[in-house]
Amino acid sequence: MSKKLIWIFAILAIGGALAAGAWWYTFHKPALNVFDEKAVYNLSAADLLNQFTSNEPQADSMYVGKVISVEGTIAAINTIESRVEVSLEDEMMGVICLIDSAYAVKQISEIKALKSGDKVKMKGKCNGYLMDVRLDNCVIEK
Amino acid sequence: MKHLFLALILISAMAFKPADEKKYLSKSGHVEFSSHTPMEDIFAQTDQAVSRINATTGEVDFGILIVSFKFKNALMEEHFNENYIESAKFPKATFKGKISNLAAINFAKDGDYPTTIEGNMTIHGVTKPLNVKGILRVNGTKVTAIAKFSIIPQDYGIKIPDLVKEKIAKEMAVSVNVEYSSM
């Protein structure tokens, strides 16, 4: 077998492996896991809310789609089916941190310990501003 | 000082608000959309839609933060946000409309009321008129809105590259289920 032929086989094998990898990745790209994700920004819920109410387009470009960490006072805790919504600062116009059902199962004892009036730090993906600033995929940090 | 001023405006606004105005609010509305082709099925949903119904005037408004849509496939979700709907530039989809047959709906009496909400939908920064047929279900102090309709992405300036045209249906089937509480 000539050297050339070995090279061709090697290139084909590597190309095939790359294509298979890309194919696999298309269907198995892991979903966002906030537990392992580092927050891009750390700020208070009041500051976040203020940034969205004073300049929404700027806040959108900074925070939307990003994992951020916010600290604030719990105004209300609502359980809807198996999801938990924690409102910070104000129940009507505050920061709502949604603990999705898959995340809630992993944090049962932490959720039980939450009380209105307490300070809490939550990490989650910021979705933007719609009456409230919304975060989902939330993890209770402390 | 600024807050005091705001509070005063709010208080005076409340004082002048007609006492009999009946409003409903939801911040956890369910919206899903799907596309079916022989090549690929796409399905996404959110439980974070915010909507208000003013039962006195018949006005309805509706908002969704695009990034809140969850897909089964994470890469699909990324493509949807970055390439198609450009959620960083247009983070919201909104609908503002009016109940066309308000007189036929008795918010004080339990039951299913068929209705059409005539309004305007804004997606991807483009506004188009849209009439949504559905049901308003009155159950005590709660109202549930149930509707199904379809959206053509091209109408809203969303470009689908030729490469994936076979995989994405021309029309997206949208299904809405929102449970409102009295405000």
Coordinates of C-alpha atoms in Angstrom, one line a residue:
Chain A
M1 CA 0.0 0.0 0.0
S2 CA 1.4 3.4 -1.0
K3 CA 1.8 6.2 1.4
K4 CA -0.7 8.2 -0.6
L5 CA -3.4 5.7 0.0
I6 CA -2.8 5.7 3.8
W7 CA -3.1 9.4 3.8
I8 CA -6.5 9.3 1.9
F9 CA -7.8 6.7 4.4
A10 CA -6.6 8.8 7.3
I11 CA -8.3 12.0 5.9
L12 CA -11.5 10.1 5.2
A13 CA -11.5 8.6 8.7
I14 CA -11.0 12.0 10.4
G15 CA -13.6 13.7 8.1
G16 CA -16.1 11.0 8.9
A17 CA -15.5 11.3 12.7
L18 CA -15.9 15.1 12.5
A19 CA -19.2 14.8 10.5
A20 CA -20.5 12.2 13.0
G21 CA -19.6 14.5 15.9
A22 CA -21.4 17.4 14.3
W23 CA -24.4 15.3 13.7
W24 CA -24.5 14.0 17.2
Y25 CA -24.0 17.5 18.6
T26 CA -27.0 18.8 16.6
F27 CA -29.3 16.5 18.5
H28 CA -27.5 16.3 21.9
K29 CA -26.4 19.8 22.6
P30 CA -26.9 20.0 26.3
A31 CA -29.6 22.2 27.5
L32 CA -28.6 25.2 29.6
N33 CA -27.6 24.1 33.1
V34 CA -27.5 27.1 35.4
F35 CA -26.2 25.1 38.3
D36 CA -22.8 24.8 36.5
E37 CA -23.0 28.2 34.8
K38 CA -21.1 31.2 36.1
A39 CA -23.1 34.4 36.4
V40 CA -22.0 37.1 33.8
Y41 CA -23.3 39.9 36.1
N42 CA -23.8 40.1 39.8
L43 CA -26.2 42.9 41.0
S44 CA -29.1 43.8 43.3
A45 CA -32.7 43.2 42.1
A46 CA -33.4 46.8 42.7
D47 CA -30.5 47.9 40.5
L48 CA -31.6 45.5 37.7
L49 CA -35.1 46.7 37.8
N50 CA -34.0 50.3 37.7
Q51 CA -31.8 49.6 34.7
F52 CA -34.7 48.1 32.8
T53 CA -37.2 50.8 33.7
S54 CA -34.8 53.7 32.9
N55 CA -33.3 52.3 29.6
E56 CA -34.9 49.1 28.4
P57 CA -33.1 48.7 25.1
Q58 CA -29.8 49.1 26.8
A59 CA -30.7 46.7 29.6
D60 CA -32.0 44.2 26.9
S61 CA -28.7 44.2 25.1
M62 CA -26.8 43.7 28.3
Y63 CA -28.8 41.0 30.1
V64 CA -31.3 39.2 27.8
G65 CA -30.3 35.6 27.3
K66 CA -27.5 35.8 29.9
V67 CA -27.1 34.0 33.2
I68 CA -27.0 36.6 36.0
S69 CA -27.1 36.7 39.7
V70 CA -29.5 39.0 41.6
E71 CA -29.9 39.7 45.3
G72 CA -33.1 41.1 46.7
T73 CA -35.9 40.9 49.3
I74 CA -38.6 38.3 48.7
A75 CA -42.0 40.0 48.2
A76 CA -44.0 36.9 47.3
I77 CA -43.6 33.2 46.6
N78 CA -46.1 31.5 44.3
T79 CA -46.3 27.9 43.4
I80 CA -47.9 27.1 40.0
E81 CA -48.2 23.4 39.3
S82 CA -44.7 22.3 40.0
R83 CA -43.0 25.6 39.2
V84 CA -42.1 28.2 41.9
E85 CA -42.1 31.9 41.2
V86 CA -40.2 34.1 43.6
S87 CA -41.0 37.8 43.3
L88 CA -38.2 40.1 44.5
E89 CA -38.8 43.7 45.8
D90 CA -42.4 44.0 44.6
E91 CA -45.1 41.5 43.6
M92 CA -46.7 43.6 40.9
M93 CA -43.6 45.3 39.4
G94 CA -40.4 43.6 40.6
V95 CA -38.1 40.9 39.6
I96 CA -39.6 37.5 39.1
C97 CA -37.3 34.5 39.4
L98 CA -38.9 31.3 38.1
I99 CA -37.6 28.0 39.4
D100 CA -38.7 25.6 36.7
S101 CA -40.1 22.2 37.8
A102 CA -36.9 20.4 36.9
Y103 CA -34.9 22.9 39.0
A104 CA -37.4 22.9 41.8
V105 CA -37.0 19.1 42.4
K106 CA -33.3 19.6 43.0
Q107 CA -33.8 22.4 45.5
I108 CA -36.8 21.3 47.6
S109 CA -35.3 22.1 51.0
E110 CA -33.9 25.5 49.8
I111 CA -37.3 26.4 48.4
K112 CA -39.1 25.4 51.7
A113 CA -36.7 27.7 53.6
L114 CA -37.7 30.8 51.6
K115 CA -39.9 33.3 53.4
S116 CA -41.4 36.7 52.4
G117 CA -39.2 39.5 53.7
D118 CA -36.0 37.4 53.6
K119 CA -33.0 38.4 51.5
V120 CA -32.1 35.9 48.8
K121 CA -29.6 35.5 46.1
M122 CA -30.7 33.8 42.9
K123 CA -28.9 32.9 39.7
G124 CA -30.8 32.5 36.4
K125 CA -31.3 33.3 32.8
C126 CA -32.6 36.8 32.2
N127 CA -35.5 36.9 29.7
G128 CA -36.2 40.7 29.7
Y129 CA -38.8 43.1 31.0
L130 CA -42.6 42.6 30.9
M131 CA -44.2 44.4 33.9
D132 CA -41.5 42.7 35.8
V133 CA -37.9 41.7 35.0
R134 CA -38.1 38.0 34.4
L135 CA -35.5 35.3 35.1
D136 CA -36.0 31.6 34.6
N137 CA -34.0 28.4 35.2
C138 CA -33.3 29.9 38.6
V139 CA -31.0 28.4 41.3
I140 CA -31.0 29.6 44.9
E141 CA -27.5 30.7 45.7
K142 CA -28.0 31.7 49.4
Chain B
M1 CA -38.5 62.8 45.9
K2 CA -39.0 61.2 42.5
H3 CA -40.7 58.2 44.2
L4 CA -43.0 60.5 46.2
F5 CA -44.0 62.2 43.0
L6 CA -44.7 58.8 41.3
A7 CA -46.7 57.6 44.4
L8 CA -48.8 60.8 44.3
I9 CA -49.5 60.3 40.6
L10 CA -50.5 56.6 41.2
I11 CA -52.7 57.5 44.1
S12 CA -54.5 60.2 42.1
A13 CA -54.8 57.9 39.2
M14 CA -56.4 55.3 41.5
A15 CA -58.8 57.9 42.9
F16 CA -60.1 58.9 39.5
K17 CA -60.3 55.3 38.1
P18 CA -63.9 54.3 37.7
A19 CA -64.7 51.9 40.5
D20 CA -66.6 49.4 38.4
E21 CA -63.8 48.7 35.9
K22 CA -63.2 45.0 36.0
K23 CA -59.7 43.7 35.1
Y24 CA -58.0 40.4 34.9
L25 CA -54.3 39.6 34.9
S26 CA -52.1 36.7 34.3
K27 CA -48.3 36.5 34.5
S28 CA -48.0 32.8 33.8
G29 CA -49.8 32.2 30.5
H30 CA -49.0 29.1 28.5
V31 CA -48.1 29.6 24.8
E32 CA -46.8 27.0 22.5
F33 CA -46.0 26.8 18.8
S34 CA -45.2 24.0 16.5
S35 CA -44.2 23.3 13.0
H36 CA -44.5 19.9 11.3
T37 CA -42.8 18.8 8.1
P38 CA -41.8 15.3 6.9
M39 CA -38.2 16.4 7.6
E40 CA -38.5 17.8 11.1
D41 CA -40.9 18.6 14.0
I42 CA -40.4 21.7 16.0
F43 CA -42.1 22.4 19.3
A44 CA -41.5 25.2 21.8
Q45 CA -43.4 26.5 24.8
T46 CA -43.4 29.0 27.6
D47 CA -45.4 29.5 30.8
Q48 CA -44.4 33.2 31.2
A49 CA -46.8 35.1 29.0
V50 CA -48.2 38.3 30.6
S51 CA -51.7 39.3 29.7
R52 CA -54.5 41.6 30.8
I53 CA -58.2 41.7 30.0
N54 CA -60.3 44.8 30.7
A55 CA -63.7 43.3 31.0
T56 CA -65.3 46.8 31.0
T57 CA -63.8 48.1 27.8
G58 CA -63.0 44.7 26.1
E59 CA -59.3 45.6 25.7
V60 CA -56.9 42.7 25.8
D61 CA -53.1 42.9 25.8
F62 CA -50.6 40.2 25.7
G63 CA -46.8 40.0 25.9
I64 CA -44.2 37.2 25.6
L65 CA -40.5 37.4 26.2
I66 CA -39.1 35.5 23.3
V67 CA -36.1 34.1 25.2
S68 CA -38.5 32.3 27.5
F69 CA -39.5 29.8 24.8
K70 CA -38.1 26.4 25.6
F71 CA -37.4 23.9 22.8
K72 CA -36.7 20.2 23.1
N73 CA -33.5 20.7 21.2
A74 CA -31.1 23.2 22.7
L75 CA -29.4 23.9 19.3
M76 CA -32.8 24.6 17.8
E77 CA -33.5 27.1 20.6
E78 CA -30.2 28.8 19.9
H79 CA -30.9 29.1 16.1
F80 CA -34.4 30.3 16.8
N81 CA -33.1 33.1 19.0
E82 CA -30.0 34.1 17.1
N83 CA -30.8 33.5 13.4
Y84 CA -34.5 33.7 13.0
I85 CA -36.4 35.8 15.5
E86 CA -33.3 37.8 16.6
S87 CA -34.4 38.0 20.3
A88 CA -31.6 40.2 21.4
K89 CA -32.9 42.9 19.0
F90 CA -36.6 42.1 19.4
P91 CA -37.0 40.6 22.8
K92 CA -40.8 40.7 22.9
A93 CA -43.8 39.5 20.9
T94 CA -47.0 41.5 21.8
F95 CA -50.6 41.5 20.9
K96 CA -53.1 44.3 21.6
G97 CA -56.7 43.8 20.7
K98 CA -60.4 44.1 21.6
I99 CA -63.0 41.6 22.3
S100 CA -65.5 41.9 19.3
N101 CA -68.5 40.5 21.1
L102 CA -68.1 42.0 24.6
A103 CA -71.9 42.3 25.2
A104 CA -72.3 38.6 24.7
I105 CA -69.8 37.7 27.5
N106 CA -71.1 37.8 31.1
F107 CA -68.0 37.8 33.3
A108 CA -70.3 37.3 36.3
K109 CA -71.7 34.0 35.0
D110 CA -69.7 30.8 34.7
G111 CA -69.5 29.3 31.2
D112 CA -67.7 29.1 27.9
Y113 CA -68.0 32.2 25.7
P114 CA -66.8 31.9 22.1
T115 CA -65.2 35.1 21.0
T116 CA -63.0 36.8 18.4
I117 CA -60.3 39.2 19.6
E118 CA -59.5 41.7 16.8
G119 CA -56.1 43.3 17.1
N120 CA -52.5 43.7 16.1
M121 CA -49.6 41.3 16.6
T122 CA -46.1 42.5 16.8
I123 CA -43.3 39.9 16.3
H124 CA -39.7 40.6 15.2
G125 CA -40.5 44.3 15.2
V126 CA -43.2 44.0 12.5
T127 CA -46.9 44.7 13.3
K128 CA -49.7 42.9 11.5
P129 CA -53.4 42.9 12.0
L130 CA -54.6 39.6 13.5
N131 CA -58.0 38.2 14.5
V132 CA -57.8 35.5 17.1
K133 CA -60.8 33.1 17.6
G134 CA -61.1 31.4 20.9
I135 CA -63.0 30.8 24.1
L136 CA -63.2 32.8 27.2
R137 CA -64.1 30.5 30.1
V138 CA -65.5 32.2 33.1
N139 CA -65.2 30.2 36.4
G140 CA -65.9 32.2 39.5
T141 CA -63.3 35.0 39.8
K142 CA -61.0 33.3 37.2
V143 CA -61.1 33.6 33.4
T144 CA -59.3 31.3 31.1
A145 CA -58.6 32.3 27.5
I146 CA -58.1 29.4 25.1
A147 CA -57.1 30.0 21.5
K148 CA -55.5 28.4 18.5
F149 CA -54.3 30.2 15.4
S150 CA -51.4 30.3 13.0
I151 CA -48.6 32.6 12.2
I152 CA -46.6 32.9 9.0
P153 CA -43.0 33.8 10.0
Q154 CA -42.4 35.5 6.5
D155 CA -45.2 38.0 7.3
Y156 CA -43.1 39.3 10.2
G157 CA -39.9 39.6 8.2
I158 CA -38.4 36.4 9.6
K159 CA -36.2 34.9 6.9
I160 CA -35.8 31.2 6.6
P161 CA -32.7 30.2 4.6
D162 CA -33.2 27.9 1.6
L163 CA -31.0 25.3 3.2
V164 CA -33.6 24.6 6.0
K165 CA -36.8 25.5 4.1
E166 CA -37.8 21.9 3.9
K167 CA -37.5 21.5 7.7
I168 CA -39.6 24.5 8.7
A169 CA -43.4 24.7 7.9
K170 CA -44.7 27.9 6.2
E171 CA -47.2 28.3 9.0
M172 CA -46.6 27.9 12.7
A173 CA -49.5 26.5 14.7
V174 CA -49.9 28.6 17.9
S175 CA -51.8 27.5 20.9
V176 CA -52.6 29.8 23.9
N177 CA -54.0 28.9 27.3
V178 CA -54.0 31.7 29.9
E179 CA -55.7 31.6 33.3
Y180 CA -56.4 35.1 34.6
S181 CA -57.2 36.2 38.1
S182 CA -59.3 39.2 39.0
M183 CA -57.2 42.3 39.7

